[in-house]
Amino acid sequence: MRQIQSLFKFVSLGLVVVLLTGGSARAQEKTGAELFVSCIGCHTVGEGVRLGPDLAGVNTRRTEEWLIPFIKDAQAVLASGDEIAVELFETYKPHVMTPNAFTDDQVLLVLAHIAELEAAGGGSGPSPIETATPEQIETGRGLFTGEIRFENRGASCQSCHQVAGAGIMGGGSLARDLTRAGDRLKGSGVWATVKSPSFPLMAQAYADKPLTPDEAFAVTAFIEKQSLDNVEEDSGLLGVGFLFSGILGCAVLIAIYSLIWKGRKRGCVYDEIHARQLGAE
Ligand code: HEC
Ligand code: HEC
């Protein structure tokens, strides 16, 4: 018994050690590029203003002593009455920078990544459409319409958006038509929005059901493809797809039912008897 107990202790101690070291190794593993994903919904590097300022040159424009606390909690710096923060706030309101639970080292990693992007010509990395295969684009279409489920069970994009011709059902009209989003959002804008939505409603929909990197890649490639192919928006025809598929579905059902009950009695129960009687006369 004693032996079993100590074996049990040994095993659970081992498990705790594995969990602790595994956990901290994973937290440290995040690279600057991975951390930067949470910024690209609002910032570009060298592609212009998004919701917040273009971060190209920010490493020389500001000091590290200013950047570290600001990136961790911009509102706190603003509340301290910092002149630069007040000026930025005035320029970019009503948008504000959300706080980040980063360590100082993580902020430095992000800043180093921004410098790297800048040296490489800017952007948030290459857009998926540049390298996507036709299969990935087709997967993106399936994910968009909901024909394929997201691994973490996030809502299909089509529940709020539509893309012309994506599926017979048309799409939601809660948010913008994305057929031309690739043109509308400069550079890597679609990629940025899908990876890190800066719109509260959309961000909330995926907050605890994030897309996997592969899924985000495929959906973005699908959306960008529509702009590349110059697909026109289905203006004003929203809902016609629904109506049409409803009528079609109804007709198909009626056809099936009449086939199943082909041999059904058509007249009243006594019809046959009555007819026989008449014939016998
Ligand atoms: C929800 C949108 C949003 C997100 C997400 C966001 N920012 Fe910002 N950022 C802003 C806005 C808006 C400003 C302008 C200041 C303000 O109004 O708070 C700003 C300002 C900044 C500035 C100051 C720029 C300058 O010219 O001095 C830096 C640096 C910055 N952000 C870095 C980051 C980093 C790094 C991340 C990711 C970890 C990030 N931001 C995430 C919206 C955002
Ligand atoms: C809960 C509803 C909802 C869902 C689900 C949703 N979005 Fe959004 N999305 C929004 C809202 C709201 C906006 C803000 C713009 C607007 O008002 O239409 C937006 C904006 C966007 C934009 C920027 C549009 C532009 O031209 O400025 C893109 C791109 C986008 N969404 C892509 C997607 C993709 C891809 C998916 C699926 C992975 C998705 N969205 C799922 C609500 C949603």
Short mmCIF file of C-alpha atoms and ligand atoms in Angstrom, two decimals:
data_model
loop_
_atom_site.label_atom_id
_atom_site.label_comp_id
_atom_site.label_asym_id
_atom_site.label_seq_id
_atom_site.Cartn_x
_atom_site.Cartn_y
_atom_site.Cartn_z
CA MET A 1 0.00 0.00 0.00
CA ARG A 2 2.78 2.37 1.00
CA GLN A 3 4.51 1.58 -2.28
CA ILE A 4 1.43 2.36 -4.31
CA GLN A 5 0.99 5.65 -2.44
CA SER A 6 4.53 6.76 -3.09
CA LEU A 7 4.29 5.69 -6.70
CA PHE A 8 1.14 7.79 -7.00
CA LYS A 9 2.91 10.79 -5.40
CA PHE A 10 5.84 10.35 -7.71
CA VAL A 11 3.65 10.24 -10.80
CA SER A 12 1.55 13.26 -9.83
CA LEU A 13 4.65 15.26 -8.92
CA GLY A 14 6.08 14.39 -12.32
CA LEU A 15 2.85 15.50 -13.97
CA VAL A 16 2.94 18.86 -12.17
CA VAL A 17 6.54 19.44 -13.24
CA VAL A 18 5.72 18.58 -16.85
CA LEU A 19 2.70 20.88 -16.84
CA LEU A 20 4.60 23.79 -15.31
CA THR A 21 7.64 23.61 -17.56
CA GLY A 22 5.53 22.80 -20.63
CA GLY A 23 3.28 25.75 -19.91
CA SER A 24 6.03 28.28 -19.42
CA ALA A 25 7.94 26.99 -22.44
CA ARG A 26 4.81 27.51 -24.52
CA ALA A 27 4.29 31.06 -23.22
CA GLN A 28 7.88 31.92 -24.06
CA GLU A 29 7.62 30.35 -27.49
CA LYS A 30 5.34 33.07 -28.90
CA THR A 31 7.33 35.01 -31.45
CA GLY A 32 7.06 38.72 -32.20
CA ALA A 33 5.13 37.87 -35.37
CA GLU A 34 2.60 35.80 -33.42
CA LEU A 35 2.16 38.51 -30.81
CA PHE A 36 1.77 41.11 -33.55
CA VAL A 37 -1.32 39.30 -34.89
CA SER A 38 -3.39 40.95 -32.15
CA CYS A 39 -2.35 44.39 -33.46
CA ILE A 40 -2.98 44.09 -37.20
CA GLY A 41 -6.72 44.59 -36.99
CA CYS A 42 -5.95 48.23 -36.15
CA HIS A 43 -2.40 48.89 -37.41
CA THR A 44 -0.33 48.44 -40.55
CA VAL A 45 3.39 48.86 -40.98
CA GLY A 46 3.82 51.15 -43.97
CA GLU A 47 0.37 50.56 -45.51
CA GLY A 48 -1.28 53.60 -43.96
CA VAL A 49 -3.73 54.31 -41.16
CA ARG A 50 -6.15 51.56 -40.23
CA LEU A 51 -8.09 52.27 -36.99
CA GLY A 52 -4.85 53.37 -35.35
CA PRO A 53 -1.71 55.03 -36.73
CA ASP A 54 0.69 53.41 -39.22
CA LEU A 55 3.42 51.89 -37.05
CA ALA A 56 6.21 52.36 -39.62
CA GLY A 57 8.94 54.38 -37.93
CA VAL A 58 7.42 54.09 -34.46
CA ASN A 59 10.70 52.72 -33.08
CA THR A 60 12.48 55.95 -33.97
CA ARG A 61 9.49 58.26 -33.46
CA ARG A 62 9.10 57.20 -29.79
CA THR A 63 11.44 55.95 -27.07
CA GLU A 64 11.34 52.45 -25.63
CA GLU A 65 10.52 53.96 -22.22
CA TRP A 66 7.37 55.46 -23.73
CA LEU A 67 6.42 52.52 -25.95
CA ILE A 68 6.52 49.76 -23.31
CA PRO A 69 3.89 51.17 -20.94
CA PHE A 70 1.84 52.57 -23.83
CA ILE A 71 1.54 49.24 -25.63
CA LYS A 72 0.69 47.48 -22.38
CA ASP A 73 -1.99 49.98 -21.39
CA ALA A 74 -2.51 53.05 -23.57
CA GLN A 75 -5.46 54.29 -21.53
CA ALA A 76 -3.38 54.39 -18.36
CA VAL A 77 -0.72 56.48 -20.11
CA LEU A 78 -3.44 58.79 -21.44
CA ALA A 79 -4.91 59.13 -17.95
CA SER A 80 -1.49 60.18 -16.64
CA GLY A 81 -1.80 63.26 -18.90
CA ASP A 82 1.10 62.28 -21.20
CA GLU A 83 1.20 64.86 -24.03
CA ILE A 84 1.86 62.42 -26.88
CA ALA A 85 -0.91 60.10 -25.70
CA VAL A 86 -3.39 62.99 -25.51
CA GLU A 87 -2.48 64.12 -29.03
CA LEU A 88 -2.83 60.57 -30.43
CA PHE A 89 -6.13 60.15 -28.64
CA GLU A 90 -7.48 63.40 -30.13
CA THR A 91 -6.39 62.35 -33.63
CA TYR A 92 -7.77 58.82 -33.60
CA LYS A 93 -10.89 59.08 -31.48
CA PRO A 94 -13.43 57.47 -31.35
CA HIS A 95 -11.03 54.54 -31.77
CA VAL A 96 -8.86 53.72 -28.80
CA MET A 97 -6.07 51.27 -28.24
CA THR A 98 -7.04 48.21 -26.20
CA PRO A 99 -4.71 47.05 -23.37
CA ASN A 100 -2.43 44.03 -23.90
CA ALA A 101 -1.43 41.57 -21.19
CA PHE A 102 2.21 41.55 -22.39
CA THR A 103 5.43 41.38 -20.42
CA ASP A 104 8.10 44.00 -21.20
CA ASP A 105 10.01 41.33 -23.12
CA GLN A 106 6.98 40.54 -25.23
CA VAL A 107 6.54 44.23 -26.09
CA LEU A 108 10.19 44.32 -27.16
CA LEU A 109 9.60 41.25 -29.36
CA VAL A 110 6.65 42.99 -31.05
CA LEU A 111 8.69 46.16 -31.58
CA ALA A 112 11.51 44.11 -33.09
CA HIS A 113 9.00 42.44 -35.41
CA ILE A 114 7.69 45.87 -36.50
CA ALA A 115 11.26 46.91 -37.32
CA GLU A 116 11.74 43.68 -39.32
CA LEU A 117 8.52 44.23 -41.29
CA GLU A 118 9.61 47.77 -42.03
CA ALA A 119 12.99 46.62 -43.29
CA ALA A 120 11.22 44.04 -45.49
CA GLY A 121 9.06 46.72 -47.12
CA GLY A 122 6.14 46.85 -44.68
CA GLY A 123 2.73 45.20 -44.53
CA SER A 124 1.54 42.50 -42.20
CA GLY A 125 3.17 39.72 -44.19
CA PRO A 126 2.20 38.47 -47.68
CA SER A 127 -1.50 38.09 -48.47
CA PRO A 128 -2.86 34.51 -48.74
CA ILE A 129 -4.09 35.00 -52.32
CA GLU A 130 -0.46 35.23 -53.45
CA THR A 131 0.22 31.61 -52.51
CA ALA A 132 -3.18 29.90 -52.05
CA THR A 133 -3.98 26.78 -54.11
CA PRO A 134 -7.42 26.36 -55.79
CA GLU A 135 -8.22 23.68 -53.18
CA GLN A 136 -7.51 26.11 -50.33
CA ILE A 137 -9.74 28.74 -51.97
CA GLU A 138 -12.54 26.16 -52.31
CA THR A 139 -12.09 25.22 -48.63
CA GLY A 140 -12.34 28.93 -47.85
CA ARG A 141 -15.66 29.11 -49.70
CA GLY A 142 -16.99 26.13 -47.74
CA LEU A 143 -15.92 27.66 -44.43
CA PHE A 144 -17.44 31.02 -45.39
CA THR A 145 -20.85 29.54 -46.21
CA GLY A 146 -20.84 27.08 -43.32
CA GLU A 147 -20.73 23.97 -45.54
CA ILE A 148 -17.51 23.16 -43.66
CA ARG A 149 -17.49 23.70 -39.90
CA PHE A 150 -14.80 25.73 -38.19
CA GLU A 151 -12.73 23.52 -35.91
CA ASN A 152 -13.52 25.63 -32.84
CA ARG A 153 -17.18 25.89 -33.84
CA GLY A 154 -17.18 29.62 -34.63
CA ALA A 155 -20.19 31.00 -36.55
CA SER A 156 -19.97 30.82 -40.33
CA CYS A 157 -19.10 34.17 -41.90
CA GLN A 158 -22.30 33.93 -43.92
CA SER A 159 -24.42 34.35 -40.81
CA CYS A 160 -23.49 38.06 -40.93
CA HIS A 161 -21.91 38.70 -44.36
CA GLN A 162 -22.49 37.75 -47.93
CA VAL A 163 -20.24 37.27 -50.91
CA ALA A 164 -21.91 37.23 -54.33
CA GLY A 165 -22.25 33.71 -55.65
CA ALA A 166 -20.73 32.02 -52.59
CA GLY A 167 -23.68 29.68 -52.15
CA ILE A 168 -27.27 29.25 -53.26
CA MET A 169 -28.59 30.56 -49.93
CA GLY A 170 -27.29 34.13 -50.28
CA GLY A 171 -25.99 35.49 -47.01
CA GLY A 172 -26.53 37.64 -43.96
CA SER A 173 -27.10 41.38 -44.25
CA LEU A 174 -26.08 42.23 -40.69
CA ALA A 175 -22.61 43.28 -41.82
CA ARG A 176 -21.04 44.48 -45.07
CA ASP A 177 -21.06 42.59 -48.34
CA LEU A 178 -17.53 41.22 -48.64
CA THR A 179 -17.52 40.60 -52.41
CA ARG A 180 -15.24 43.60 -52.97
CA ALA A 181 -13.55 43.67 -49.56
CA GLY A 182 -10.21 42.81 -51.16
CA ASP A 183 -10.34 46.11 -53.13
CA ARG A 184 -11.80 48.14 -50.30
CA LEU A 185 -9.28 47.14 -47.64
CA LYS A 186 -5.84 48.16 -48.78
CA GLY A 187 -2.96 45.72 -48.77
CA SER A 188 -3.37 43.01 -46.17
CA GLY A 189 -6.61 44.43 -44.72
CA VAL A 190 -8.82 41.36 -45.20
CA TRP A 191 -6.10 39.13 -43.77
CA ALA A 192 -5.77 41.46 -40.81
CA THR A 193 -9.51 41.61 -40.14
CA VAL A 194 -9.95 37.84 -40.32
CA LYS A 195 -6.96 37.12 -38.06
CA SER A 196 -7.76 39.81 -35.57
CA PRO A 197 -11.19 41.48 -36.02
CA SER A 198 -11.22 45.07 -34.82
CA PHE A 199 -15.03 45.33 -35.02
CA PRO A 200 -16.56 44.59 -31.59
CA LEU A 201 -19.47 42.47 -32.86
CA MET A 202 -17.27 40.29 -35.01
CA ALA A 203 -14.48 40.11 -32.43
CA GLN A 204 -17.03 38.92 -29.88
CA ALA A 205 -18.35 36.21 -32.19
CA TYR A 206 -14.88 34.67 -32.38
CA ALA A 207 -13.46 35.64 -28.97
CA ASP A 208 -13.49 32.12 -27.54
CA LYS A 209 -13.93 30.30 -30.86
CA PRO A 210 -10.96 31.56 -32.88
CA LEU A 211 -10.26 30.40 -36.42
CA THR A 212 -7.19 28.19 -36.79
CA PRO A 213 -4.38 29.79 -38.86
CA ASP A 214 -5.20 27.46 -41.78
CA GLU A 215 -8.87 28.40 -41.68
CA ALA A 216 -8.11 32.13 -41.55
CA PHE A 217 -5.75 31.67 -44.50
CA ALA A 218 -8.35 29.81 -46.61
CA VAL A 219 -11.22 32.21 -45.89
CA THR A 220 -9.05 35.23 -46.65
CA ALA A 221 -7.84 33.71 -49.91
CA PHE A 222 -11.48 33.04 -50.90
CA ILE A 223 -12.55 36.65 -50.18
CA GLU A 224 -9.54 38.16 -51.95
CA LYS A 225 -10.17 35.93 -54.97
CA GLN A 226 -13.57 37.59 -55.58
CA SER A 227 -11.98 41.03 -55.92
CA LEU A 228 -9.22 39.62 -58.09
CA ASP A 229 -11.85 38.09 -60.41
CA ASN A 230 -13.87 41.35 -60.40
CA VAL A 231 -17.03 39.63 -59.16
CA GLU A 232 -19.92 42.14 -58.87
CA GLU A 233 -21.84 42.57 -55.61
CA ASP A 234 -25.42 41.18 -55.64
CA SER A 235 -26.89 44.59 -54.87
CA GLY A 236 -30.51 44.60 -53.77
CA LEU A 237 -31.05 40.92 -54.52
CA LEU A 238 -30.45 39.91 -50.93
CA GLY A 239 -32.98 37.28 -49.91
CA VAL A 240 -33.88 36.29 -53.47
CA GLY A 241 -31.60 33.28 -53.05
CA PHE A 242 -33.53 32.29 -49.94
CA LEU A 243 -36.90 32.75 -51.67
CA PHE A 244 -35.79 30.83 -54.73
CA SER A 245 -34.39 27.90 -52.76
CA GLY A 246 -37.58 27.84 -50.67
CA ILE A 247 -39.85 27.58 -53.75
CA LEU A 248 -37.59 24.98 -55.31
CA GLY A 249 -37.46 22.92 -52.11
CA CYS A 250 -41.27 23.04 -51.83
CA ALA A 251 -41.73 21.83 -55.43
CA VAL A 252 -39.30 18.97 -54.89
CA LEU A 253 -41.12 17.86 -51.71
CA ILE A 254 -44.52 17.90 -53.42
CA ALA A 255 -43.09 15.79 -56.27
CA ILE A 256 -41.61 13.27 -53.82
CA TYR A 257 -44.85 12.98 -51.82
CA SER A 258 -46.97 12.40 -54.88
CA LEU A 259 -44.60 9.64 -56.00
CA ILE A 260 -44.69 7.93 -52.59
CA TRP A 261 -48.52 7.97 -52.47
CA LYS A 262 -49.02 7.32 -56.15
CA GLY A 263 -51.39 4.38 -55.47
CA ARG A 264 -53.42 6.30 -52.91
CA LYS A 265 -57.24 6.26 -52.95
CA ARG A 266 -58.36 9.29 -54.82
CA GLY A 267 -62.15 9.22 -54.48
CA CYS A 268 -64.39 8.33 -51.55
CA VAL A 269 -64.24 4.89 -49.89
CA TYR A 270 -67.45 3.68 -51.54
CA ASP A 271 -66.43 4.78 -55.02
CA GLU A 272 -65.18 1.36 -56.11
CA ILE A 273 -68.19 -0.50 -54.68
CA HIS A 274 -70.52 1.97 -56.30
CA ALA A 275 -68.76 1.60 -59.65
CA ARG A 276 -68.96 -2.22 -59.38
CA GLN A 277 -72.65 -2.04 -58.63
CA LEU A 278 -73.27 0.21 -61.58
CA GLY A 279 -71.26 -2.18 -63.81
CA ALA A 280 -73.31 -5.17 -62.59
CA GLU A 281 -76.56 -3.61 -63.55
C1 HEC B 1 -8.64 48.18 -31.26
C2 HEC B 1 -7.63 48.79 -32.08
C3 HEC B 1 -6.16 48.67 -31.67
C4 HEC B 1 -5.43 47.53 -31.40
C5 HEC B 1 -5.93 46.08 -31.38
C6 HEC B 1 -4.08 47.97 -31.19
N1 HEC B 1 -3.98 49.32 -31.31
FE1 HEC B 1 -2.30 50.43 -31.14
N2 HEC B 1 -3.38 52.16 -31.37
C7 HEC B 1 -4.75 52.20 -31.63
C8 HEC B 1 -5.20 53.58 -31.63
C9 HEC B 1 -6.62 54.06 -31.89
C10 HEC B 1 -4.05 54.36 -31.36
C11 HEC B 1 -4.00 55.87 -31.18
C12 HEC B 1 -3.96 56.18 -29.70
C13 HEC B 1 -5.30 56.00 -29.03
O1 HEC B 1 -6.27 56.63 -29.43
O2 HEC B 1 -5.38 55.20 -28.10
C14 HEC B 1 -2.92 53.43 -31.22
C15 HEC B 1 -1.60 53.80 -30.98
C16 HEC B 1 -0.53 52.93 -30.96
C17 HEC B 1 0.86 53.32 -30.85
C18 HEC B 1 1.39 54.72 -30.84
C19 HEC B 1 1.74 55.08 -32.28
C20 HEC B 1 2.49 56.36 -32.42
O3 HEC B 1 2.48 56.88 -33.53
O4 HEC B 1 3.05 56.81 -31.44
C21 HEC B 1 1.61 52.17 -30.84
C22 HEC B 1 3.12 52.05 -30.74
C23 HEC B 1 0.69 51.07 -30.93
N3 HEC B 1 -0.62 51.56 -31.00
C24 HEC B 1 1.07 49.76 -30.94
C25 HEC B 1 0.19 48.68 -30.91
C26 HEC B 1 0.58 47.31 -30.77
C27 HEC B 1 2.03 46.83 -30.69
C28 HEC B 1 -0.56 46.56 -30.74
C29 HEC B 1 -0.69 45.06 -30.58
C30 HEC B 1 -0.06 44.48 -29.45
C31 HEC B 1 -1.68 47.48 -30.88
N4 HEC B 1 -1.20 48.75 -30.98
C32 HEC B 1 -3.02 47.10 -30.91
C33 HEC B 1 -5.58 51.12 -31.84
C34 HEC B 1 -5.23 49.80 -31.61
C1 HEC B 2 -21.56 38.22 -35.69
C2 HEC B 2 -21.49 38.76 -36.99
C3 HEC B 2 -20.22 38.57 -37.81
C4 HEC B 2 -19.64 37.38 -38.18
C5 HEC B 2 -20.08 35.97 -37.83
C6 HEC B 2 -18.51 37.73 -39.03
N1 HEC B 2 -18.42 39.10 -39.14
FE1 HEC B 2 -17.06 40.11 -40.27
N2 HEC B 2 -17.85 41.90 -39.63
C7 HEC B 2 -18.94 42.03 -38.80
C8 HEC B 2 -19.19 43.46 -38.58
C9 HEC B 2 -20.31 44.05 -37.75
C10 HEC B 2 -18.20 44.16 -39.32
C11 HEC B 2 -18.00 45.69 -39.37
C12 HEC B 2 -18.33 46.24 -40.71
C13 HEC B 2 -19.82 46.31 -40.94
O1 HEC B 2 -20.52 47.05 -40.25
O2 HEC B 2 -20.30 45.64 -41.83
C14 HEC B 2 -17.39 43.15 -39.99
C15 HEC B 2 -16.34 43.45 -40.85
C16 HEC B 2 -15.63 42.52 -41.58
C17 HEC B 2 -14.63 42.84 -42.58
C18 HEC B 2 -14.22 44.24 -43.01
C19 HEC B 2 -15.22 44.69 -44.04
C20 HEC B 2 -14.89 46.01 -44.70
O3 HEC B 2 -14.98 46.09 -45.90
O4 HEC B 2 -14.56 46.95 -43.98
C21 HEC B 2 -14.15 41.64 -43.08
C22 HEC B 2 -13.08 41.45 -44.15
C23 HEC B 2 -14.86 40.58 -42.38
N3 HEC B 2 -15.74 41.14 -41.48
C24 HEC B 2 -14.66 39.23 -42.60
C25 HEC B 2 -15.33 38.20 -41.93
C26 HEC B 2 -15.04 36.79 -42.11
C27 HEC B 2 -14.03 36.21 -43.07
C28 HEC B 2 -15.88 36.10 -41.27
C29 HEC B 2 -15.93 34.60 -41.04
C30 HEC B 2 -14.72 34.01 -40.53
C31 HEC B 2 -16.69 37.10 -40.57
N4 HEC B 2 -16.32 38.35 -40.98
C32 HEC B 2 -17.67 36.80 -39.64
C33 HEC B 2 -19.70 41.01 -38.28
C34 HEC B 2 -19.44 39.65 -38.41
#
